[in-house]
PDB file of C-alpha atoms in Angstrom:
ATOM      1  CA  MET B  14       5.372  13.513 -15.502  1.00 41.00           C
ATOM      2  CA  ASN B  15       8.965  13.985 -14.374  1.00 55.00           C
ATOM      3  CA  GLU B  16      11.982  11.696 -14.130  1.00 65.00           C
ATOM      4  CA  ARG B  17      10.933  10.678 -10.622  1.00 92.00           C
ATOM      5  CA  THR B  18       7.672   9.194 -11.900  1.00 98.00           C
ATOM      6  CA  VAL B  19       6.495   6.994 -14.757  1.00 98.00           C
ATOM      7  CA  ASN B  20       3.002   7.586 -16.105  1.00 98.00           C
ATOM      8  CA  ILE B  21       0.989   4.414 -16.661  1.00 98.00           C
ATOM      9  CA  LEU B  22      -2.579   4.905 -17.902  1.00 98.00           C
ATOM     10  CA  GLY B  23      -2.614   8.356 -16.338  1.00 97.00           C
ATOM     11  CA  PHE B  24      -1.220   7.345 -12.938  1.00 98.00           C
ATOM     12  CA  PRO B  25       2.226   8.677 -11.912  1.00 98.00           C
ATOM     13  CA  PHE B  26       4.170   5.809 -10.327  1.00 98.00           C
ATOM     14  CA  ILE B  27       7.271   6.705  -8.332  1.00 98.00           C
ATOM     15  CA  ASN B  28      10.418   5.628 -10.132  1.00 98.00           C
ATOM     16  CA  GLY B  29      13.205   4.617  -7.788  1.00 97.00           C
ATOM     17  CA  THR B  30      14.313   2.053  -5.250  1.00 97.00           C
ATOM     18  CA  ARG B  31      12.407   1.073  -2.143  1.00 98.00           C
ATOM     19  CA  GLU B  32      15.331   2.104   0.051  1.00 98.00           C
ATOM     20  CA  GLY B  33      15.517   5.503  -1.603  1.00 98.00           C
ATOM     21  CA  PHE B  34      11.776   6.011  -1.273  1.00 98.00           C
ATOM     22  CA  VAL B  35      11.735   5.217   2.445  1.00 98.00           C
ATOM     23  CA  GLN B  36      14.960   7.014   3.361  1.00 98.00           C
ATOM     24  CA  HIS B  37      14.744  10.093   1.128  1.00 98.00           C
ATOM     25  CA  GLU B  38      11.002  10.661   0.763  1.00 98.00           C
ATOM     26  CA  LEU B  39       9.212   9.220   3.790  1.00 98.00           C
ATOM     27  CA  LYS B  40      11.764   9.509   6.596  1.00 98.00           C
ATOM     28  CA  PRO B  41      12.198  13.310   6.206  1.00 98.00           C
ATOM     29  CA  LYS B  42       8.415  13.767   6.301  1.00 98.00           C
ATOM     30  CA  ILE B  43       8.180  11.656   9.450  1.00 98.00           C
ATOM     31  CA  MET B  44      10.980  13.568  11.151  1.00 98.00           C
ATOM     32  CA  LYS B  45       9.308  16.890  10.253  1.00 98.00           C
ATOM     33  CA  GLN B  46       5.936  15.521  11.478  1.00 98.00           C
ATOM     34  CA  GLU B  47       4.368  16.065   8.070  1.00 98.00           C
ATOM     35  CA  LYS B  48       1.670  14.008   6.366  1.00 98.00           C
ATOM     36  CA  ALA B  49       1.775  11.763   3.304  1.00 99.00           C
ATOM     37  CA  PHE B  50      -0.747   9.452   1.632  1.00 99.00           C
ATOM     38  CA  ILE B  51       0.683   6.363  -0.103  1.00 99.00           C
ATOM     39  CA  VAL B  52      -1.237   4.156  -2.529  1.00 99.00           C
ATOM     40  CA  THR B  53       0.392   0.786  -3.190  1.00 98.00           C
ATOM     41  CA  ALA B  54      -1.035   0.145  -6.635  1.00 98.00           C
ATOM     42  CA  ASN B  55      -1.177  -3.113  -8.574  1.00 95.00           C
ATOM     43  CA  PRO B  56      -3.085  -3.766 -11.829  1.00 96.00           C
ATOM     44  CA  GLU B  57      -6.251  -4.523  -9.860  1.00 95.00           C
ATOM     45  CA  ILE B  58      -6.209  -1.100  -8.203  1.00 97.00           C
ATOM     46  CA  VAL B  59      -5.517   0.672 -11.510  1.00 98.00           C
ATOM     47  CA  GLU B  60      -8.392  -1.154 -13.206  1.00 97.00           C
ATOM     48  CA  LEU B  61     -10.672  -0.367 -10.274  1.00 97.00           C
ATOM     49  CA  ALA B  62      -9.754   3.314 -10.457  1.00 98.00           C
ATOM     50  CA  ILE B  63     -10.299   3.454 -14.222  1.00 98.00           C
ATOM     51  CA  GLY B  64     -13.794   2.046 -13.770  1.00 97.00           C
ATOM     52  CA  ASN B  65     -14.739   4.229 -10.790  1.00 98.00           C
ATOM     53  CA  GLU B  66     -14.315   7.990 -11.136  1.00 98.00           C
ATOM     54  CA  GLU B  67     -14.643   8.658  -7.393  1.00 98.00           C
ATOM     55  CA  TYR B  68     -11.954   6.114  -6.581  1.00 98.00           C
ATOM     56  CA  ARG B  69      -9.755   7.454  -9.377  1.00 98.00           C
ATOM     57  CA  LYS B  70      -9.843  10.897  -7.775  1.00 98.00           C
ATOM     58  CA  THR B  71      -8.943   9.324  -4.433  1.00 98.00           C
ATOM     59  CA  VAL B  72      -5.926   7.543  -5.930  1.00 98.00           C
ATOM     60  CA  GLU B  73      -4.870  10.688  -7.794  1.00 97.00           C
ATOM     61  CA  SER B  74      -4.994  12.634  -4.520  1.00 98.00           C
ATOM     62  CA  ALA B  75      -2.211  10.451  -3.073  1.00 98.00           C
ATOM     63  CA  ASP B  76       1.220  11.938  -2.508  1.00 98.00           C
ATOM     64  CA  TYR B  77       2.843   8.744  -3.766  1.00 98.00           C
ATOM     65  CA  ILE B  78       1.689   5.865  -5.969  1.00 99.00           C
ATOM     66  CA  VAL B  79       4.106   2.956  -5.677  1.00 98.00           C
ATOM     67  CA  PRO B  80       4.420   0.082  -8.173  1.00 98.00           C
ATOM     68  CA  ASP B  81       3.218  -2.870  -6.087  1.00 95.00           C
ATOM     69  CA  GLY B  82       2.681  -5.687  -8.560  1.00 89.00           C
ATOM     70  CA  ILE B  83       4.782  -7.249 -11.279  1.00 91.00           C
ATOM     71  CA  GLY B  84       2.086  -6.272 -13.796  1.00 94.00           C
ATOM     72  CA  ILE B  85       2.957  -2.610 -13.240  1.00 97.00           C
ATOM     73  CA  ILE B  86       6.632  -3.311 -13.941  1.00 97.00           C
ATOM     74  CA  VAL B  87       5.749  -5.233 -17.113  1.00 96.00           C
ATOM     75  CA  ALA B  88       3.524  -2.351 -18.231  1.00 98.00           C
ATOM     76  CA  SER B  89       6.334   0.168 -17.743  1.00 98.00           C
ATOM     77  CA  LYS B  90       8.609  -1.948 -19.943  1.00 97.00           C
ATOM     78  CA  MET B  91       5.905  -2.274 -22.601  1.00 97.00           C
ATOM     79  CA  GLN B  92       5.804   1.528 -22.715  1.00 95.00           C
ATOM     80  CA  LYS B  93       9.618   1.727 -23.024  1.00 96.00           C
ATOM     81  CA  THR B  94       9.641   3.691 -19.737  1.00 97.00           C
ATOM     82  CA  PRO B  95      10.883   1.002 -17.333  1.00 97.00           C
ATOM     83  CA  LEU B  96      10.463   1.534 -13.613  1.00 98.00           C
ATOM     84  CA  ALA B  97      13.586   1.041 -11.492  1.00 96.00           C
ATOM     85  CA  GLU B  98      12.059  -1.704  -9.356  1.00 96.00           C
ATOM     86  CA  ARG B  99       8.919  -3.133  -7.883  1.00 95.00           C
ATOM     87  CA  ILE B 100       8.110  -1.652  -4.459  1.00 97.00           C
ATOM     88  CA  THR B 101       5.735  -3.821  -2.448  1.00 94.00           C
ATOM     89  CA  GLY B 102       3.494  -2.426   0.245  1.00 96.00           C
ATOM     90  CA  PHE B 103       4.454  -5.204   2.639  1.00 95.00           C
ATOM     91  CA  GLU B 104       8.155  -4.398   2.373  1.00 96.00           C
ATOM     92  CA  VAL B 105       7.583  -0.648   2.719  1.00 98.00           C
ATOM     93  CA  MET B 106       5.494  -1.363   5.825  1.00 99.00           C
ATOM     94  CA  GLN B 107       8.324  -3.483   7.240  1.00 98.00           C
ATOM     95  CA  ASP B 108      10.873  -0.755   6.465  1.00 99.00           C
ATOM     96  CA  LEU B 109       8.720   1.854   8.183  1.00 99.00           C
ATOM     97  CA  MET B 110       8.262  -0.356  11.228  1.00 99.00           C
ATOM     98  CA  THR B 111      12.031  -0.848  11.388  1.00 99.00           C
ATOM     99  CA  LEU B 112      12.409   2.929  11.289  1.00 99.00           C
ATOM    100  CA  ALA B 113       9.720   3.254  13.973  1.00 99.00           C
ATOM    101  CA  ASP B 114      11.621   0.761  16.113  1.00 99.00           C
ATOM    102  CA  LYS B 115      14.813   2.821  15.820  1.00 98.00           C
ATOM    103  CA  GLN B 116      13.113   6.163  16.392  1.00 98.00           C
ATOM    104  CA  GLY B 117      10.433   5.157  18.923  1.00 98.00           C
ATOM    105  CA  LEU B 118       7.634   6.262  16.590  1.00 99.00           C
ATOM    106  CA  ASN B 119       3.898   5.901  17.206  1.00 99.00           C
ATOM    107  CA  VAL B 120       2.146   3.273  15.057  1.00 99.00           C
ATOM    108  CA  TYR B 121      -1.564   2.551  14.551  1.00 99.00           C
ATOM    109  CA  MET B 122      -2.935  -0.550  12.793  1.00 99.00           C
ATOM    110  CA  LEU B 123      -6.436  -0.464  11.320  1.00 99.00           C
ATOM    111  CA  GLY B 124      -8.151  -3.322   9.506  1.00 98.00           C
ATOM    112  CA  ALA B 125      -8.634  -7.082   9.114  1.00 98.00           C
ATOM    113  CA  GLN B 126     -10.731  -9.278  11.400  1.00 98.00           C
ATOM    114  CA  GLU B 127     -10.515  -8.631  15.131  1.00 98.00           C
ATOM    115  CA  HIS B 128      -8.504 -11.747  15.965  1.00 98.00           C
ATOM    116  CA  VAL B 129      -6.209 -11.175  12.971  1.00 98.00           C
ATOM    117  CA  VAL B 130      -5.274  -7.576  13.780  1.00 99.00           C
ATOM    118  CA  ALA B 131      -4.782  -8.519  17.450  1.00 99.00           C
ATOM    119  CA  ARG B 132      -2.402 -11.308  16.480  1.00 98.00           C
ATOM    120  CA  ALA B 133      -0.630  -9.066  13.963  1.00 98.00           C
ATOM    121  CA  ALA B 134      -0.256  -6.375  16.634  1.00 99.00           C
ATOM    122  CA  ASN B 135       1.336  -8.883  18.999  1.00 98.00           C
ATOM    123  CA  GLN B 136       3.774  -9.908  16.270  1.00 98.00           C
ATOM    124  CA  VAL B 137       4.690  -6.284  15.667  1.00 98.00           C
ATOM    125  CA  LYS B 138       5.327  -5.699  19.380  1.00 98.00           C
ATOM    126  CA  GLU B 139       7.553  -8.774  19.538  1.00 98.00           C
ATOM    127  CA  GLN B 140       9.461  -7.993  16.354  1.00 98.00           C
ATOM    128  CA  TYR B 141       9.790  -4.241  16.914  1.00 99.00           C
ATOM    129  CA  PRO B 142       9.896  -3.788  20.713  1.00 98.00           C
ATOM    130  CA  ASN B 143      10.963  -0.139  20.636  1.00 98.00           C
ATOM    131  CA  LEU B 144       8.183   1.226  18.438  1.00 98.00           C
ATOM    132  CA  ASN B 145       5.136   2.560  20.244  1.00 99.00           C
ATOM    133  CA  LEU B 146       2.008   0.717  19.098  1.00 99.00           C
ATOM    134  CA  VAL B 147      -0.559   3.283  20.208  1.00 99.00           C
ATOM    135  CA  GLY B 148      -3.534   1.210  19.113  1.00 99.00           C
ATOM    136  CA  TYR B 149      -5.223  -1.117  16.673  1.00 99.00           C
ATOM    137  CA  HIS B 150      -8.777  -1.774  15.505  1.00 99.00           C
ATOM    138  CA  HIS B 151     -10.507  -4.299  13.273  1.00 99.00           C
ATOM    139  CA  GLY B 152     -11.732  -3.330   9.828  1.00 98.00           C
ATOM    140  CA  PHE B 153     -15.473  -3.500  10.467  1.00 97.00           C
ATOM    141  CA  PHE B 154     -16.447   0.121  11.003  1.00 98.00           C
ATOM    142  CA  ASP B 155     -18.254   2.914   9.175  1.00 98.00           C
ATOM    143  CA  ILE B 156     -15.678   4.737   7.061  1.00 98.00           C
ATOM    144  CA  ASN B 157     -17.729   7.939   7.419  1.00 98.00           C
ATOM    145  CA  ASP B 158     -17.526   7.837  11.236  1.00 98.00           C
ATOM    146  CA  GLN B 159     -15.732  11.097  12.029  1.00 98.00           C
ATOM    147  CA  ALA B 160     -15.755  10.441  15.787  1.00 99.00           C
ATOM    148  CA  PHE B 161     -13.816   7.215  15.244  1.00 99.00           C
ATOM    149  CA  ALA B 162     -11.246   9.002  13.077  1.00 99.00           C
ATOM    150  CA  GLU B 163     -10.865  11.667  15.763  1.00 99.00           C
ATOM    151  CA  SER B 164     -10.291   8.990  18.405  1.00 99.00           C
ATOM    152  CA  VAL B 165      -7.430   7.590  16.310  1.00 99.00           C
ATOM    153  CA  ALA B 166      -6.001  11.055  15.621  1.00 99.00           C
ATOM    154  CA  LYS B 167      -5.871  11.807  19.362  1.00 99.00           C
ATOM    155  CA  LEU B 168      -3.324   8.993  19.721  1.00 99.00           C
ATOM    156  CA  GLN B 169      -0.905  11.040  17.574  1.00 99.00           C
ATOM    157  CA  PRO B 170       0.317   8.181  15.338  1.00 99.00           C
ATOM    158  CA  ASP B 171       3.302   8.772  13.081  1.00 99.00           C
ATOM    159  CA  LEU B 172       2.429   5.751  10.920  1.00 99.00           C
ATOM    160  CA  ILE B 173      -1.123   4.655  10.103  1.00 99.00           C
ATOM    161  CA  PHE B 174      -1.450   1.330   8.286  1.00 99.00           C
ATOM    162  CA  VAL B 175      -4.939   0.651   6.916  1.00 99.00           C
ATOM    163  CA  ALA B 176      -5.698  -2.937   5.901  1.00 98.00           C
ATOM    164  CA  THR B 177      -9.324  -2.922   4.782  1.00 98.00           C
ATOM    165  CA  GLY B 178      -8.670  -3.588   1.097  1.00 96.00           C
ATOM    166  CA  ALA B 179      -9.170  -1.368  -1.936  1.00 96.00           C
ATOM    167  CA  PRO B 180     -11.068   0.871  -2.412  1.00 98.00           C
ATOM    168  CA  ARG B 181     -12.175   1.116   1.230  1.00 98.00           C
ATOM    169  CA  GLN B 182      -8.740   1.737   2.752  1.00 99.00           C
ATOM    170  CA  GLU B 183      -7.859   4.573   0.381  1.00 99.00           C
ATOM    171  CA  LYS B 184     -11.304   6.150   0.802  1.00 98.00           C
ATOM    172  CA  TRP B 185     -10.920   6.176   4.597  1.00 99.00           C
ATOM    173  CA  ILE B 186      -7.505   7.817   4.335  1.00 99.00           C
ATOM    174  CA  SER B 187      -8.779  10.398   1.853  1.00 98.00           C
ATOM    175  CA  LEU B 188     -11.795  11.201   4.028  1.00 98.00           C
ATOM    176  CA  HIS B 189      -9.978  11.541   7.329  1.00 99.00           C
ATOM    177  CA  ALA B 190      -6.304  12.452   6.810  1.00 98.00           C
ATOM    178  CA  ASP B 191      -7.163  16.112   7.447  1.00 98.00           C
ATOM    179  CA  THR B 192      -8.288  15.116  10.959  1.00 99.00           C
ATOM    180  CA  PHE B 193      -4.689  14.235  11.841  1.00 99.00           C
ATOM    181  CA  ASP B 194      -1.856  16.627  12.673  1.00 98.00           C
ATOM    182  CA  LYS B 195       0.781  14.340  11.166  1.00 99.00           C
ATOM    183  CA  GLY B 196       1.273  10.832   9.842  1.00 99.00           C
ATOM    184  CA  ILE B 197       2.232   8.584   6.965  1.00 99.00           C
ATOM    185  CA  PHE B 198      -0.969   6.899   5.768  1.00 99.00           C
ATOM    186  CA  MET B 199      -0.718   3.727   3.710  1.00 99.00           C
ATOM    187  CA  GLY B 200      -3.250   1.164   2.541  1.00 98.00           C
ATOM    188  CA  VAL B 201      -1.708  -2.271   3.053  1.00 98.00           C
ATOM    189  CA  GLY B 202      -4.419  -4.683   1.888  1.00 95.00           C
ATOM    190  CA  GLY B 203      -3.878  -8.169   3.281  1.00 93.00           C
ATOM    191  CA  CYS B 204      -0.575  -7.427   5.046  1.00 96.00           C
ATOM    192  CA  PHE B 205      -1.990  -7.973   8.532  1.00 98.00           C
ATOM    193  CA  ASP B 206      -3.035 -11.494   7.514  1.00 95.00           C
ATOM    194  CA  VAL B 207       0.587 -12.214   6.613  1.00 93.00           C
ATOM    195  CA  LEU B 208       1.892 -10.660   9.841  1.00 97.00           C
ATOM    196  CA  ALA B 209      -0.591 -12.715  11.854  1.00 96.00           C
ATOM    197  CA  GLY B 210       0.370 -15.936  10.075  1.00 93.00           C
ATOM    198  CA  GLU B 211      -3.125 -16.355   8.621  1.00 90.00           C
ATOM    199  CA  VAL B 212      -1.666 -16.264   5.117  1.00 80.00           C
ATOM    200  CA  LYS B 213       1.822 -17.537   4.397  1.00 74.00           C
ATOM    201  CA  GLY B 214       4.043 -15.099   2.537  1.00 67.00           C
ATOM    202  CA  ALA B 215       5.799 -16.284  -0.608  1.00 71.00           C
ATOM    203  CA  PRO B 216       9.297 -17.786  -0.101  1.00 76.00           C
ATOM    204  CA  ASP B 217      12.254 -15.619  -1.138  1.00 75.00           C
ATOM    205  CA  LEU B 218      12.914 -17.645  -4.299  1.00 74.00           C
ATOM    206  CA  TRP B 219       9.399 -16.940  -5.571  1.00 72.00           C
ATOM    207  CA  LYS B 220       9.886 -13.249  -4.754  1.00 67.00           C
ATOM    208  CA  LYS B 221      13.223 -13.196  -6.570  1.00 70.00           C
ATOM    209  CA  TYR B 222      11.544 -14.234  -9.816  1.00 64.00           C
ATOM    210  CA  HIS B 223       8.490 -12.025  -9.203  1.00 66.00           C
ATOM    211  CA  VAL B 224       6.006 -14.901  -9.137  1.00 69.00           C
ATOM    212  CA  GLU B 225       4.439 -14.334  -5.707  1.00 71.00           C
ATOM    213  CA  TRP B 226       1.113 -14.090  -7.549  1.00 64.00           C
ATOM    214  CA  LEU B 227       1.518 -17.699  -8.724  1.00 68.00           C
ATOM    215  CA  TYR B 228       2.431 -18.840  -5.213  1.00 69.00           C
ATOM    216  CA  ARG B 229      -0.698 -17.168  -3.814  1.00 63.00           C
ATOM    217  CA  LEU B 230      -2.824 -18.656  -6.584  1.00 64.00           C
ATOM    218  CA  ILE B 231      -1.552 -22.166  -5.823  1.00 69.00           C
ATOM    219  CA  ARG B 232      -2.298 -21.714  -2.120  1.00 71.00           C
ATOM    220  CA  GLN B 233      -5.578 -19.849  -2.697  1.00 64.00           C
ATOM    221  CA  PRO B 234      -7.168 -21.138  -5.941  1.00 70.00           C
ATOM    222  CA  SER B 235     -10.212 -18.943  -5.304  1.00 63.00           C
ATOM    223  CA  ARG B 236      -8.060 -15.972  -6.383  1.00 57.00           C
ATOM    224  CA  TRP B 237      -8.153 -17.013 -10.063  1.00 54.00           C
ATOM    225  CA  LYS B 238     -10.883 -14.516 -10.968  1.00 67.00           C
ATOM    226  CA  ARG B 239      -8.815 -11.677  -9.527  1.00 68.00           C
ATOM    227  CA  MET B 240      -5.854 -12.803 -11.630  1.00 72.00           C
ATOM    228  CA  LEU B 241      -7.868 -12.178 -14.803  1.00 81.00           C
ATOM    229  CA  VAL B 242      -7.414  -8.470 -14.133  1.00 89.00           C
ATOM    230  CA  ILE B 243      -3.723  -8.662 -15.075  1.00 89.00           C
ATOM    231  CA  PRO B 244      -4.120  -9.615 -18.773  1.00 90.00           C
ATOM    232  CA  ARG B 245      -6.971  -7.104 -19.099  1.00 94.00           C
ATOM    233  CA  PHE B 246      -4.750  -4.395 -17.635  1.00 96.00           C
ATOM    234  CA  LEU B 247      -1.811  -5.266 -19.915  1.00 95.00           C
ATOM    235  CA  LEU B 248      -4.092  -5.288 -22.952  1.00 96.00           C
ATOM    236  CA  ARG B 249      -5.270  -1.807 -21.995  1.00 97.00           C
ATOM    237  CA  VAL B 250      -1.633  -0.657 -21.723  1.00 97.00           C
ATOM    238  CA  ALA B 251      -0.848  -2.148 -25.154  1.00 96.00           C
ATOM    239  CA  LYS B 252      -3.863  -0.415 -26.736  1.00 94.00           C
ATOM    240  CA  ASN B 253      -2.940   2.864 -25.076  1.00 93.00           C
ATOM    241  CA  ARG B 254       0.616   2.626 -26.390  1.00 90.00           C
ATOM    242  CA  ALA B 255      -0.636   1.805 -29.897  1.00 88.00           C
ATOM    243  CA  SER B 256      -2.958   4.819 -29.894  1.00 84.00           C
ATOM    244  CA  ASP B 257      -0.124   7.105 -28.738  1.00 79.00           C
ATOM    245  CA  SER B 258       2.295   5.943 -31.446  1.00 65.00           C
TER     246      SER B 258
END
């Protein structure tokens, strides 16, 4: 671990601001036409990786693991190694699309239901008219389909957003990134649903106090089982800290 990362349960989370990450880490790679794999990790993804060795290796293969989830920030404080700030996948995606709009970059959107990704793509074209949306595809495909990956790679995207949910999105990136000549690859979970207006994003006040999870739970009560992951994750962090001291 170095000062640019904070290790939480064996995973090195980048330690810095969102603006710094996008401008000083990602933008230079894009301009040099290099590749990077970003995992936007919350407690659910960490717990999933701990329980699945194959997925753990996939997450560990990422160039960047960003702290997406207030539970990760709480964990860093419990360890007395506080992260600078929470960096959400949705906001990084928006920042990258803003950059794409300014630079005329190629963007590909992969995931969600067919009508959702189509609607999200239309929103992107309206909001960022100068980026080049080279294509989009729904999330119902065989992740081992090399021919499909090659068809996407031929479009020469600079940004590839994959919204098929964990662990599927990270597995697809890990399997096929080598097929591409360049590109920033990022799993973005349910972000296309928000872009398409299928799911309402949390108001700014809820974001300010880091309680988007509560807002989503109120609007989608069926999420309560997923929320149980957070206390389990924090308990694991507490036990890990106790064993290290």
